[in-house]
mmCIF file of C-alpha atoms in Angstrom:
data_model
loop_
_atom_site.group_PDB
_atom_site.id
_atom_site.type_symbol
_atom_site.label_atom_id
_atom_site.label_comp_id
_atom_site.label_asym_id
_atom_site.label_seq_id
_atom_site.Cartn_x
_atom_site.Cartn_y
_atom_site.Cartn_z
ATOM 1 C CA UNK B 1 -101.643 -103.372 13.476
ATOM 2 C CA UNK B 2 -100.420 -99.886 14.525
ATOM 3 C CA UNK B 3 -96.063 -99.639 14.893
ATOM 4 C CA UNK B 4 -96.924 -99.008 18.551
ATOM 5 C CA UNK B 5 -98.799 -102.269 19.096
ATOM 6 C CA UNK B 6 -96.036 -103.572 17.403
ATOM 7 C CA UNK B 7 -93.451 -102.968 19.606
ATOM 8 C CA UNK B 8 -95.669 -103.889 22.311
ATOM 9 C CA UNK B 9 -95.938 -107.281 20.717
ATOM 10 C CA UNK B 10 -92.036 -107.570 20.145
ATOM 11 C CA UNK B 11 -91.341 -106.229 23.724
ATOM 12 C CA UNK B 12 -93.442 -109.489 25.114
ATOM 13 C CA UNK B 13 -91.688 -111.523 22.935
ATOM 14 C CA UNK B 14 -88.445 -110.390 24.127
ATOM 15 C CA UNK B 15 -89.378 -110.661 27.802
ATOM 16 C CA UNK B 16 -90.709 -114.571 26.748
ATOM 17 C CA UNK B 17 -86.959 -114.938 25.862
ATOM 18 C CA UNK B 18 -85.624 -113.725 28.766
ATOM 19 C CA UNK B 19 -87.710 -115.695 31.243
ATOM 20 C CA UNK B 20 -86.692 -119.303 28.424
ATOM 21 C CA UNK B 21 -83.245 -118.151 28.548
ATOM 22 C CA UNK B 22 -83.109 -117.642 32.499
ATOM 23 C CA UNK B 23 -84.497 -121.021 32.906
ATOM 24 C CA UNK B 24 -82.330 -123.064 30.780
ATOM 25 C CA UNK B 25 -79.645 -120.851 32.257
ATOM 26 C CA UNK B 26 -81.017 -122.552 35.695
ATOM 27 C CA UNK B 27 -81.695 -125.762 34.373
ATOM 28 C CA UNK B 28 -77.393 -125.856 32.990
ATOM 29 C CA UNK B 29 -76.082 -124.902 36.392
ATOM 30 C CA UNK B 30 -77.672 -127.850 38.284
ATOM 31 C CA UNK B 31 -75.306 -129.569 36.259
ATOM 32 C CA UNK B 32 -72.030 -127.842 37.944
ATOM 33 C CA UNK B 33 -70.814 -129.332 40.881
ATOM 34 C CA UNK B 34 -70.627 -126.169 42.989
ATOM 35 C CA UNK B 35 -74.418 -124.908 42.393
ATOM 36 C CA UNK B 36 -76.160 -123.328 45.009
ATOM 37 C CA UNK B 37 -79.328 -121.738 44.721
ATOM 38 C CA UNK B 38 -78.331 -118.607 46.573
ATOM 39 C CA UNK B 39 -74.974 -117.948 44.202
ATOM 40 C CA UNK B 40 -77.396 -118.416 40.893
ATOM 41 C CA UNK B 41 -79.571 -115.461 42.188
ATOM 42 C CA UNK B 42 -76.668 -113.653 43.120
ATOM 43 C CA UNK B 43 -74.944 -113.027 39.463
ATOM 44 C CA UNK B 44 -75.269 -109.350 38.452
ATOM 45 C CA UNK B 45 -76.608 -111.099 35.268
ATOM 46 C CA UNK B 46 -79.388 -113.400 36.663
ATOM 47 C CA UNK B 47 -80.327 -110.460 38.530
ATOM 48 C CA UNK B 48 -80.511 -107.490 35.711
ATOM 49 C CA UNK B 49 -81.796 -110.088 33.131
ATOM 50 C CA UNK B 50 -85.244 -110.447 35.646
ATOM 51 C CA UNK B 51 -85.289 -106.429 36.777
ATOM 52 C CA UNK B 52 -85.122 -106.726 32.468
ATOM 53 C CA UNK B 53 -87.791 -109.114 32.067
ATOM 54 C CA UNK B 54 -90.442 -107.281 34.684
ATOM 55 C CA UNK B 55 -89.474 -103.424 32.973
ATOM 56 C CA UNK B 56 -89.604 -104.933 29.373
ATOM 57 C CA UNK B 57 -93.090 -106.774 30.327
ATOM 58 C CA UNK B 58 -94.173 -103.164 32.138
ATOM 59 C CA UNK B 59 -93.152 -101.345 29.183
ATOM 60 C CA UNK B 60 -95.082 -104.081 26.407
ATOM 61 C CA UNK B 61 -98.298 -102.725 28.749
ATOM 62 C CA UNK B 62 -97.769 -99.320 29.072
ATOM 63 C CA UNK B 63 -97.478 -99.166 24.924
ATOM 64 C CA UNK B 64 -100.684 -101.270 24.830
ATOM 65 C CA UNK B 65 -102.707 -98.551 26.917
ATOM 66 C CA UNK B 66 -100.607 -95.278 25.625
ATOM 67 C CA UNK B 67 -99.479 -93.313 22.674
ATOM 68 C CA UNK B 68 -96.387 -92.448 24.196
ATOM 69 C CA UNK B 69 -94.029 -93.968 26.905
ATOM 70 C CA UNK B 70 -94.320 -92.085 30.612
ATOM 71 C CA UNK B 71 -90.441 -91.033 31.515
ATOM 72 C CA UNK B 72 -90.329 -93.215 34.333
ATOM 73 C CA UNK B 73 -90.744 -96.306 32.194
ATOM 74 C CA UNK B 74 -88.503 -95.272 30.124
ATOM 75 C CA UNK B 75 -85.589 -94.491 32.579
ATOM 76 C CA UNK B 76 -86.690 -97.759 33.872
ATOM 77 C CA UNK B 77 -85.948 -99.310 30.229
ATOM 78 C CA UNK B 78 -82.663 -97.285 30.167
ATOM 79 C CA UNK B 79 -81.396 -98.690 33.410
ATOM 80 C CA UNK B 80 -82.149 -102.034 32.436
ATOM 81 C CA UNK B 81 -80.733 -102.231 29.380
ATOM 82 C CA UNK B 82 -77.454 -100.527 30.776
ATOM 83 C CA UNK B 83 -77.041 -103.583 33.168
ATOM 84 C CA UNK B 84 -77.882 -106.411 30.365
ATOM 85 C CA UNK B 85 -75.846 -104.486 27.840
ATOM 86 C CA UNK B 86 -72.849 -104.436 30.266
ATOM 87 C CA UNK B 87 -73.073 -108.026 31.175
ATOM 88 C CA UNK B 88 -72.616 -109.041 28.263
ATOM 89 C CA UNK B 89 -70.016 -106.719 27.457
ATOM 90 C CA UNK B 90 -67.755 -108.092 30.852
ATOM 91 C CA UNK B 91 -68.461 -111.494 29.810
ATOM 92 C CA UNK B 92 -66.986 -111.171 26.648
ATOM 93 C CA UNK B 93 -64.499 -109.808 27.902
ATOM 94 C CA UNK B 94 -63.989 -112.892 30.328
ATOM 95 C CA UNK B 95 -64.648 -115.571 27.648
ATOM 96 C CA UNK B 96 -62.144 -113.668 25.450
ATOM 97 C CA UNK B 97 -59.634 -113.477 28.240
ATOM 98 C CA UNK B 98 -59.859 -117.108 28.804
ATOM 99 C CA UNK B 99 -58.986 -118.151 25.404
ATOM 100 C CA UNK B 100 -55.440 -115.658 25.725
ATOM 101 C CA UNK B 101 -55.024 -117.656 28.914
ATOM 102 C CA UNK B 102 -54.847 -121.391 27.646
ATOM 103 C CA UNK B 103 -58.676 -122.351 29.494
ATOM 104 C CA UNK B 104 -61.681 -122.176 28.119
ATOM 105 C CA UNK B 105 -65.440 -121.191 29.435
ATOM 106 C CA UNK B 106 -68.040 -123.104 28.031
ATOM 107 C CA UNK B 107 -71.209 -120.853 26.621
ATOM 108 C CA UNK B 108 -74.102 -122.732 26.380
ATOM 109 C CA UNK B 109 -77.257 -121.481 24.649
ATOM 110 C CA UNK B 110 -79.185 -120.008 27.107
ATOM 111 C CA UNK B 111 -75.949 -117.522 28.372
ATOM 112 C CA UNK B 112 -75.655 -116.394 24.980
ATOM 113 C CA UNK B 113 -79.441 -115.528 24.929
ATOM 114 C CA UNK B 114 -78.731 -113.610 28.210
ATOM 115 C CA UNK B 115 -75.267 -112.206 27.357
ATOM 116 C CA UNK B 116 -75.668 -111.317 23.746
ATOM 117 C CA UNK B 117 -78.655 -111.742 22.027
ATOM 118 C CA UNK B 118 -81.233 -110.479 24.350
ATOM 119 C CA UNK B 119 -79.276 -107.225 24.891
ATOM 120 C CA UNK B 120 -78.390 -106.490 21.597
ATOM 121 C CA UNK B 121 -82.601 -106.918 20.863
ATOM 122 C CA UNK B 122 -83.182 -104.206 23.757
ATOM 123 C CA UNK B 123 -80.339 -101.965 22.393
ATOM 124 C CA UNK B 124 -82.386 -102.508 18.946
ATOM 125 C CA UNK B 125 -85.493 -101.401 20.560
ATOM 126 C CA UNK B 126 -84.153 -98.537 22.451
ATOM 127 C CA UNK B 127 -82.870 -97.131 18.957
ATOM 128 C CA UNK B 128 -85.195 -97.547 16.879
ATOM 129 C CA UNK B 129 -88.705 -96.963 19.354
ATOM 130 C CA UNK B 130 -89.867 -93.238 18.360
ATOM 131 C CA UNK B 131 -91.871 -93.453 21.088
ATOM 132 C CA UNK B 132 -89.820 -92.395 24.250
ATOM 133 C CA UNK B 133 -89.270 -89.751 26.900
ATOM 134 C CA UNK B 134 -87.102 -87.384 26.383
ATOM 135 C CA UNK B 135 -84.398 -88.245 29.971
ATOM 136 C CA UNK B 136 -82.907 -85.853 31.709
ATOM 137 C CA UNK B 137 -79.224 -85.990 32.907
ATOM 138 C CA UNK B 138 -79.605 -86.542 36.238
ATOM 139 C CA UNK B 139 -81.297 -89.844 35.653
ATOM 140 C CA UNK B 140 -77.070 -91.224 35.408
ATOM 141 C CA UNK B 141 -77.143 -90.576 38.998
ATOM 142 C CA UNK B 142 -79.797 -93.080 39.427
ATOM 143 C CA UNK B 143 -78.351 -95.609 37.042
ATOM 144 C CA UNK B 144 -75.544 -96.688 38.705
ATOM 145 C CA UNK B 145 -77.374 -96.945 42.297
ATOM 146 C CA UNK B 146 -78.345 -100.905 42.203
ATOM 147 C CA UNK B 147 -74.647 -101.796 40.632
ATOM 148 C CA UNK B 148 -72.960 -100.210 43.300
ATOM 149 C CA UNK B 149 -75.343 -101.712 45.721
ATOM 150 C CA UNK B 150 -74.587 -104.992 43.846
ATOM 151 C CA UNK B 151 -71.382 -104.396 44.431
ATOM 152 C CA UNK B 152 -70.932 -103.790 48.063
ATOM 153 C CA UNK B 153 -73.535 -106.649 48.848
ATOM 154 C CA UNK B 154 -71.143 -108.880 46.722
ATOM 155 C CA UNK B 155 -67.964 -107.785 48.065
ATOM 156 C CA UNK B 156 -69.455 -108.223 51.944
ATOM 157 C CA UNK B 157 -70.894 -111.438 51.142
ATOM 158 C CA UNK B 158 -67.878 -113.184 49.730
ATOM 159 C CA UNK B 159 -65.712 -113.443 52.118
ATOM 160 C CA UNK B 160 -68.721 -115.036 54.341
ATOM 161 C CA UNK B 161 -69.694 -117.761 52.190
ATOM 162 C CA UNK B 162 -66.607 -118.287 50.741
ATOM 163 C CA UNK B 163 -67.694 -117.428 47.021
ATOM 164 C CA UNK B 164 -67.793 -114.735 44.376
ATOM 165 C CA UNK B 165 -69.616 -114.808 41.003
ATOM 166 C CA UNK B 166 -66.835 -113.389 39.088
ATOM 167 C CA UNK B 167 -63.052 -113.732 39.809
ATOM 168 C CA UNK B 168 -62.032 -110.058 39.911
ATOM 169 C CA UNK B 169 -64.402 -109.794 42.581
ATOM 170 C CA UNK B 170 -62.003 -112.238 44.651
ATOM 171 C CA UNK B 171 -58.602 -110.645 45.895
ATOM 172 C CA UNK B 172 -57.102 -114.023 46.041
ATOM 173 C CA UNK B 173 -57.574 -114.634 42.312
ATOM 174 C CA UNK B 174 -56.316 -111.267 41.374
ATOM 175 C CA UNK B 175 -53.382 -109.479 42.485
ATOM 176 C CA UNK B 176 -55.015 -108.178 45.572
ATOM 177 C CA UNK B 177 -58.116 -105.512 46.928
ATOM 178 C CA UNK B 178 -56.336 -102.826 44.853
ATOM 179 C CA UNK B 179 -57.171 -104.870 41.461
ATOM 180 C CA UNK B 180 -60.118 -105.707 42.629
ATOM 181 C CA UNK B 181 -61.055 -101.934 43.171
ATOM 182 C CA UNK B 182 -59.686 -101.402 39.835
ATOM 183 C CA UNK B 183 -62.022 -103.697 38.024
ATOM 184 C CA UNK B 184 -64.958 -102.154 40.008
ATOM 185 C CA UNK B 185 -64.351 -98.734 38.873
ATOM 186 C CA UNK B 186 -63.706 -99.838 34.998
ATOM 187 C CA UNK B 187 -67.351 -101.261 35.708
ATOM 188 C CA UNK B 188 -69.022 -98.656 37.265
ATOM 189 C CA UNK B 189 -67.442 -96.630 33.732
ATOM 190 C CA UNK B 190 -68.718 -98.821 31.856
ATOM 191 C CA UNK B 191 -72.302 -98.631 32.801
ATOM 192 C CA UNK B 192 -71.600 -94.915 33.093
ATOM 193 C CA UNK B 193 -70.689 -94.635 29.755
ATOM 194 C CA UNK B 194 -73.563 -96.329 28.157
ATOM 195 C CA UNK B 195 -76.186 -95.099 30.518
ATOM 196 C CA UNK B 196 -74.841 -91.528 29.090
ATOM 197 C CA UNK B 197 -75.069 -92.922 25.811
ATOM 198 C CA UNK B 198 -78.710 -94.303 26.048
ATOM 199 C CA UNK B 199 -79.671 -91.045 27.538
ATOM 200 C CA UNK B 200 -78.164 -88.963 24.655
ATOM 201 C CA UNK B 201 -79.785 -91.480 21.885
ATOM 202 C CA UNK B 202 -83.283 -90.253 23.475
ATOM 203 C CA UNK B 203 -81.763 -86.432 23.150
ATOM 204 C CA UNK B 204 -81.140 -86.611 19.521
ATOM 205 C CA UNK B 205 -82.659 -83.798 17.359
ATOM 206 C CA UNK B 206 -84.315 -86.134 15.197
ATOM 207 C CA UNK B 207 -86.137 -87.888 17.925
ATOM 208 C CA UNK B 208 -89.607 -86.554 18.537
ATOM 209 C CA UNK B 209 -90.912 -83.435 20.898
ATOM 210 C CA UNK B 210 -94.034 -84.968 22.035
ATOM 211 C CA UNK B 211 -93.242 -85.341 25.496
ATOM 212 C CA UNK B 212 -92.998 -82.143 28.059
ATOM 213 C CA UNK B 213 -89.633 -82.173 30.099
ATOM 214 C CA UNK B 214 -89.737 -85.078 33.198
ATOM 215 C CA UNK B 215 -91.128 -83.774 36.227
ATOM 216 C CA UNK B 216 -91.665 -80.522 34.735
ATOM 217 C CA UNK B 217 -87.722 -79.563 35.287
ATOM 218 C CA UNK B 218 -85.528 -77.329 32.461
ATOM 219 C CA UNK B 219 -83.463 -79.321 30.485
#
C-alpha cells in the first residue's frame, strides 16, 4: 500500500466517523425537549461537520485517482477544517465557561467526536499529508464567506422563530447587540487566525514544490 492510498483510506475512515458521530449526535437531541428538526440543521457545527464529511470523502477520491491534491480540494480541506477546528474550540470554551458559572453542559459521545476528536484527526492530516497545494493568501478571503453568511442567516432568523443555537447569539442572554457583536468578531478572528495558520503550514519550506502556483498567479 502506497502512503498516498493510505491517507485515502484514513480520510474515508474519518468521514465514516463524522457521518456515526452526526447521527448519534441526531439520535441524543430527540431526547431534549425543545428539538426541532430545523434548529439541529441550523448549528454552525452540524453544518461544517457535513460540508467536512462531503470535502474529506472528495478529497479520499481525488488521492485515489492522483499523485498530488488539485488546490481547489485542498482550499476546500482548509476551509473545512477551519470551521470544525473552531467549533470545537467555542465549545470548549462554552463547556468550560459553564463549569466557572455553577451549571453544567452535558457532552455526550457523539459531540465529543464532532467537537474534539474528529477535528483534531483533520488538523493531524492537514500536518502531516505531503501531498498538498501550495494556497495562496487570498484564499482567507474566501474562508470566512459561509461563517459570516452563517452568521447573518442566524442572527435574522432568531428573532423569527424565537431561537438561537448558541447564547451569545441572543441579546437577551448577553448584555445586549453590542456583546453580541463582540462575540461575532472574536469568531470571525478566530477562524481568521487559523485559516492563516493552515495556509502558512502548506507554505512551509520543508513542504514540497511539486505543485505550480494556483491559477497560475505569483505568490
Amino acid at each position: 500500500m502506497t502512503t498516498r492510498t493510505a491517507f485515502a483510506l484514513a480520510r474515508l475512515g474519518l468521514a465514516a466517523a463524522g457521518i456515526f458521530a452526526l447521527s448519534g449526535y441526531f439520535y441524543y437531541t430527540l431526547g431534549v425537549a425543545t428539538f426541532a428538526i430545523a434548529n439541529f440543521f441550523s448549528y454552525f457545527t452540524v453544518q461544517s461537520a457535513i460540508a467536512a464529511v462531503a470535502v474529506i470523502v472528495t478529497a479520499a477520491i481525488v488521492a485515489l485517482r492522483r499523485p498530488t491534491d488539485p488546490a481547489w480540494v485542498d482550499m476546500l480541506r482548509a476551509m473545512v477544517t477551519t470551521y470544525i477546528l473552531v467549533s470545537g474550540v467555542v465549545y470548549g470554551i462554552i463547556v468550560w465557561q459553564s463549569s466557572s458559572a455553577n451549571y453544567s453542559i452535558e457532552v455526550p459521545w457523539s459531540s465529543q467526536l464532532l467537537h474534539f476528536v474528529i477535528p483534531a484527526c483533520a488538523l493531524i492530516d492537514w500536518m502531516v499529508d505531503p501531498f498538498k497545494a501550495r494556497l495562496p493568501w487570498k484564499y482567507l478571503g474566501w474562508a470566512i464567506v459561509f461563517p459570516v453568511f452563517w452568521l447573518v442567516f442566524t442572527l435574522i432568523r432568531g428573532p423569527i422563530v424565537g431561537w438561537y443555537p448558541y447564547f451569545f447569539l441572543d441579546a437577551r442572554q448577553v448584555s445586549g447587540p453590542g456583546e453580541t457583536v463582540f462575540y461575532c468578531l472574536i469568531i470571525v478572528a478566530i477562524i481568521t487566525g487559523i485559516a492563516a495558520l493552515l495556509t502558512w503550514i502548506t507554505r512551509l519550506k520543508r513542504m514540497p514544490r511539486h505543485l505550480l502556483p494556483p491559477w497560475g498567479s505569483s505568490l
